[in-house]
């Protein structure tokens, strides 16, 4: 079953027939052909398999996870594929990443959503753990969903990442997080994450070493 679904997920990807001056990959999701411009010299400008897993879930579970008119933020949006698919499925999306990635992210989002979506998504800078209250004030920012794909890897900002999840997540916010397991230090992040959030695996793909999680705040009942 794992291999069949993985084959279906990876089958959503296609490549240009002719080599052009811009590197891009194509994907079929939410009834659209999505073209993503990439940059091979940067981790954040490449589409990783975790993003495909999350996009596939959003598309194939659109009834139980109805995104129409929902307020969604993607952290570590990278090339923007997850944000684009969420937008095509009817959400109002804020796609965020580091400042040096915003140009390519904005290009991909605009190219694939303009006049195709109910709500035009926006692109915004978000450096994990920095100026969170200033840029995303708790009093006025409410997200129905936080989405993240492959945000845990060998980088020195895991504390800031956890702080960002904590800041953005209200008592009724749902986190959808696709994670590829690599190194033990990074895997320990899951244990730390569970100190703040109730976590459940909703999809697991051993052949990709990827799990898709759903999470909510532990203190939501008290709140």
GROMACS .gro file of C-alpha atoms in nm:
model
  223
    1UNK     CA    1   0.000   0.000   0.000
    2UNK     CA    2   0.283   0.237   0.088
    3UNK     CA    3   0.452   0.181  -0.248
    4UNK     CA    4   0.125   0.226  -0.440
    5UNK     CA    5   0.043   0.559  -0.275
    6UNK     CA    6   0.401   0.681  -0.303
    7UNK     CA    7   0.395   0.599  -0.675
    8UNK     CA    8   0.072   0.796  -0.708
    9UNK     CA    9   0.219   1.093  -0.520
   10UNK     CA   10   0.540   1.097  -0.721
   11UNK     CA   11   0.338   1.050  -1.038
   12UNK     CA   12   0.203   1.403  -0.987
   13UNK     CA   13   0.541   1.542  -1.092
   14UNK     CA   14   0.638   1.608  -1.452
   15UNK     CA   15   0.932   1.774  -1.625
   16UNK     CA   16   0.963   2.005  -1.927
   17UNK     CA   17   1.007   1.838  -2.265
   18UNK     CA   18   1.271   2.093  -2.360
   19UNK     CA   19   1.549   2.235  -2.145
   20UNK     CA   20   1.501   2.609  -2.097
   21UNK     CA   21   1.706   2.884  -1.934
   22UNK     CA   22   1.497   2.849  -1.618
   23UNK     CA   23   1.492   2.531  -1.413
   24UNK     CA   24   1.136   2.425  -1.335
   25UNK     CA   25   0.931   2.124  -1.241
   26UNK     CA   26   0.564   2.062  -1.307
   27UNK     CA   27   0.300   1.911  -1.078
   28UNK     CA   28  -0.062   1.808  -1.113
   29UNK     CA   29  -0.268   1.897  -0.804
   30UNK     CA   30  -0.615   2.036  -0.735
   31UNK     CA   31  -0.710   2.002  -1.102
   32UNK     CA   32  -0.434   2.234  -1.220
   33UNK     CA   33  -0.094   2.212  -1.382
   34UNK     CA   34   0.148   2.386  -1.148
   35UNK     CA   35   0.489   2.499  -1.269
   36UNK     CA   36   0.750   2.565  -1.004
   37UNK     CA   37   1.070   2.757  -1.077
   38UNK     CA   38   1.356   2.623  -0.868
   39UNK     CA   39   1.709   2.722  -0.771
   40UNK     CA   40   1.942   2.429  -0.715
   41UNK     CA   41   2.188   2.631  -0.505
   42UNK     CA   42   1.949   2.675  -0.213
   43UNK     CA   43   1.766   2.424   0.009
   44UNK     CA   44   1.460   2.647   0.026
   45UNK     CA   45   1.418   2.677  -0.350
   46UNK     CA   46   1.379   2.307  -0.427
   47UNK     CA   47   1.062   2.098  -0.404
   48UNK     CA   48   1.118   1.819  -0.151
   49UNK     CA   49   0.908   1.499  -0.132
   50UNK     CA   50   0.748   1.606   0.197
   51UNK     CA   51   0.575   1.890   0.011
   52UNK     CA   52   0.427   1.641  -0.236
   53UNK     CA   53   0.301   1.424   0.051
   54UNK     CA   54   0.127   1.722   0.212
   55UNK     CA   55  -0.022   1.842  -0.120
   56UNK     CA   56  -0.153   1.493  -0.193
   57UNK     CA   57  -0.319   1.480   0.149
   58UNK     CA   58  -0.482   1.820   0.101
   59UNK     CA   59  -0.622   1.720  -0.236
   60UNK     CA   60  -0.743   1.371  -0.147
   61UNK     CA   61  -0.891   1.471   0.191
   62UNK     CA   62  -1.065   1.790   0.086
   63UNK     CA   63  -1.390   1.690   0.260
   64UNK     CA   64  -1.247   1.615   0.604
   65UNK     CA   65  -0.997   1.898   0.565
   66UNK     CA   66  -1.208   2.161   0.391
   67UNK     CA   67  -0.986   2.461   0.316
   68UNK     CA   68  -1.251   2.681   0.154
   69UNK     CA   69  -1.237   3.028   0.313
   70UNK     CA   70  -0.996   2.903   0.580
   71UNK     CA   71  -0.704   3.118   0.692
   72UNK     CA   72  -0.381   2.926   0.629
   73UNK     CA   73  -0.018   3.010   0.691
   74UNK     CA   74   0.270   2.805   0.554
   75UNK     CA   75   0.603   2.837   0.733
   76UNK     CA   76   0.917   2.760   0.535
   77UNK     CA   77   0.715   2.777   0.214
   78UNK     CA   78   1.023   2.750  -0.008
   79UNK     CA   79   0.908   2.727  -0.368
   80UNK     CA   80   0.544   2.772  -0.265
   81UNK     CA   81   0.395   2.443  -0.387
   82UNK     CA   82   0.195   2.370  -0.069
   83UNK     CA   83   0.071   2.729  -0.049
   84UNK     CA   84  -0.034   2.718  -0.414
   85UNK     CA   85  -0.229   2.393  -0.370
   86UNK     CA   86  -0.400   2.524  -0.055
   87UNK     CA   87  -0.495   2.840  -0.246
   88UNK     CA   88  -0.636   2.641  -0.537
   89UNK     CA   89  -0.844   2.447  -0.283
   90UNK     CA   90  -1.008   2.769  -0.167
   91UNK     CA   91  -0.801   2.888   0.131
   92UNK     CA   92  -0.675   3.236   0.203
   93UNK     CA   93  -0.303   3.166   0.227
   94UNK     CA   94  -0.005   3.350   0.369
   95UNK     CA   95   0.316   3.193   0.232
   96UNK     CA   96   0.622   3.276   0.441
   97UNK     CA   97   0.996   3.224   0.429
   98UNK     CA   98   1.330   3.398   0.464
   99UNK     CA   99   1.379   3.730   0.279
  100UNK     CA  100   1.625   3.585   0.027
  101UNK     CA  101   1.363   3.333  -0.089
  102UNK     CA  102   1.070   3.570  -0.127
  103UNK     CA  103   1.141   3.670  -0.487
  104UNK     CA  104   1.120   3.317  -0.624
  105UNK     CA  105   0.834   3.232  -0.388
  106UNK     CA  106   0.634   3.535  -0.503
  107UNK     CA  107   0.699   3.447  -0.866
  108UNK     CA  108   0.573   3.091  -0.826
  109UNK     CA  109   0.270   3.187  -0.622
  110UNK     CA  110   0.162   3.460  -0.863
  111UNK     CA  111   0.226   3.253  -1.174
  112UNK     CA  112   0.017   2.962  -1.051
  113UNK     CA  113  -0.270   3.132  -0.868
  114UNK     CA  114  -0.353   3.455  -1.049
  115UNK     CA  115  -0.720   3.447  -1.159
  116UNK     CA  116  -0.740   3.081  -1.055
  117UNK     CA  117  -0.816   3.113  -0.683
  118UNK     CA  118  -1.104   3.240  -0.472
  119UNK     CA  119  -0.855   3.428  -0.256
  120UNK     CA  120  -0.529   3.562  -0.391
  121UNK     CA  121  -0.251   3.438  -0.157
  122UNK     CA  122   0.002   3.674  -0.006
  123UNK     CA  123   0.375   3.628   0.047
  124UNK     CA  124   0.536   3.755   0.366
  125UNK     CA  125   0.875   3.741   0.532
  126UNK     CA  126   0.902   3.518   0.838
  127UNK     CA  127   1.236   3.443   0.998
  128UNK     CA  128   1.161   3.187   1.267
  129UNK     CA  129   1.160   3.329   1.617
  130UNK     CA  130   1.227   3.689   1.507
  131UNK     CA  131   0.980   3.978   1.550
  132UNK     CA  132   0.689   3.736   1.576
  133UNK     CA  133   0.463   3.964   1.781
  134UNK     CA  134   0.549   4.265   1.564
  135UNK     CA  135   0.479   4.092   1.231
  136UNK     CA  136   0.213   3.843   1.345
  137UNK     CA  137   0.044   3.996   1.654
  138UNK     CA  138  -0.146   3.742   1.862
  139UNK     CA  139  -0.440   3.978   1.903
  140UNK     CA  140  -0.516   4.005   1.531
  141UNK     CA  141  -0.361   3.699   1.363
  142UNK     CA  142  -0.574   3.387   1.371
  143UNK     CA  143  -0.491   3.091   1.149
  144UNK     CA  144  -0.716   2.791   1.102
  145UNK     CA  145  -0.422   2.589   0.972
  146UNK     CA  146  -0.045   2.606   0.998
  147UNK     CA  147   0.127   2.405   0.727
  148UNK     CA  148   0.488   2.296   0.716
  149UNK     CA  149   0.677   2.056   0.492
  150UNK     CA  150   1.035   1.948   0.564
  151UNK     CA  151   1.111   2.230   0.805
  152UNK     CA  152   1.311   2.003   1.038
  153UNK     CA  153   1.655   1.918   0.901
  154UNK     CA  154   2.016   1.995   0.990
  155UNK     CA  155   1.989   2.365   1.075
  156UNK     CA  156   2.060   2.560   1.397
  157UNK     CA  157   1.713   2.712   1.434
  158UNK     CA  158   1.507   2.430   1.582
  159UNK     CA  159   1.443   2.630   1.901
  160UNK     CA  160   1.321   2.923   1.691
  161UNK     CA  161   1.105   2.691   1.483
  162UNK     CA  162   0.931   2.557   1.794
  163UNK     CA  163   0.882   2.913   1.921
  164UNK     CA  164   0.723   3.006   1.588
  165UNK     CA  165   0.480   2.713   1.598
  166UNK     CA  166   0.389   2.814   1.953
  167UNK     CA  167   0.334   3.180   1.865
  168UNK     CA  168   0.117   3.119   1.558
  169UNK     CA  169  -0.096   2.838   1.701
  170UNK     CA  170  -0.421   2.930   1.879
  171UNK     CA  171  -0.637   2.687   2.074
  172UNK     CA  172  -0.834   2.578   1.763
  173UNK     CA  173  -0.553   2.597   1.506
  174UNK     CA  174  -0.466   2.272   1.327
  175UNK     CA  175  -0.104   2.208   1.234
  176UNK     CA  176  -0.037   1.987   0.931
  177UNK     CA  177   0.330   1.899   0.923
  178UNK     CA  178   0.512   1.661   0.686
  179UNK     CA  179   0.849   1.551   0.821
  180UNK     CA  180   1.130   1.346   0.672
  181UNK     CA  181   1.327   1.162   0.939
  182UNK     CA  182   1.703   1.196   0.899
  183UNK     CA  183   1.928   1.243   1.202
  184UNK     CA  184   1.860   1.161   1.566
  185UNK     CA  185   1.911   1.520   1.685
  186UNK     CA  186   1.644   1.639   1.446
  187UNK     CA  187   1.415   1.350   1.530
  188UNK     CA  188   1.431   1.458   1.895
  189UNK     CA  189   1.250   1.774   1.786
  190UNK     CA  190   0.933   1.564   1.770
  191UNK     CA  191   0.964   1.486   2.141
  192UNK     CA  192   1.007   1.853   2.223
  193UNK     CA  193   0.716   1.944   1.996
  194UNK     CA  194   0.491   1.705   2.188
  195UNK     CA  195   0.553   1.896   2.510
  196UNK     CA  196   0.335   2.174   2.365
  197UNK     CA  197   0.114   1.994   2.114
  198UNK     CA  198  -0.099   1.683   2.087
  199UNK     CA  199   0.041   1.497   1.788
  200UNK     CA  200  -0.102   1.220   1.573
  201UNK     CA  201   0.029   1.053   1.259
  202UNK     CA  202  -0.229   1.072   0.981
  203UNK     CA  203  -0.011   0.925   0.706
  204UNK     CA  204   0.314   0.732   0.713
  205UNK     CA  205   0.536   0.645   0.419
  206UNK     CA  206   0.826   0.421   0.531
  207UNK     CA  207   0.971   0.401   0.180
  208UNK     CA  208   1.020   0.780   0.186
  209UNK     CA  209   1.094   0.797   0.559
  210UNK     CA  210   0.823   1.063   0.580
  211UNK     CA  211   0.539   1.101   0.828
  212UNK     CA  212   0.248   1.342   0.802
  213UNK     CA  213   0.133   1.478   1.137
  214UNK     CA  214  -0.173   1.659   1.262
  215UNK     CA  215  -0.128   1.860   1.580
  216UNK     CA  216  -0.320   2.094   1.812
  217UNK     CA  217  -0.231   2.277   2.132
  218UNK     CA  218  -0.228   2.069   2.448
  219UNK     CA  219  -0.390   2.349   2.649
  220UNK     CA  220  -0.681   2.405   2.410
  221UNK     CA  221  -0.943   2.254   2.645
  222UNK     CA  222  -0.840   2.485   2.931
  223UNK     CA  223  -0.837   2.782   2.696
   0.00000   0.00000   0.00000
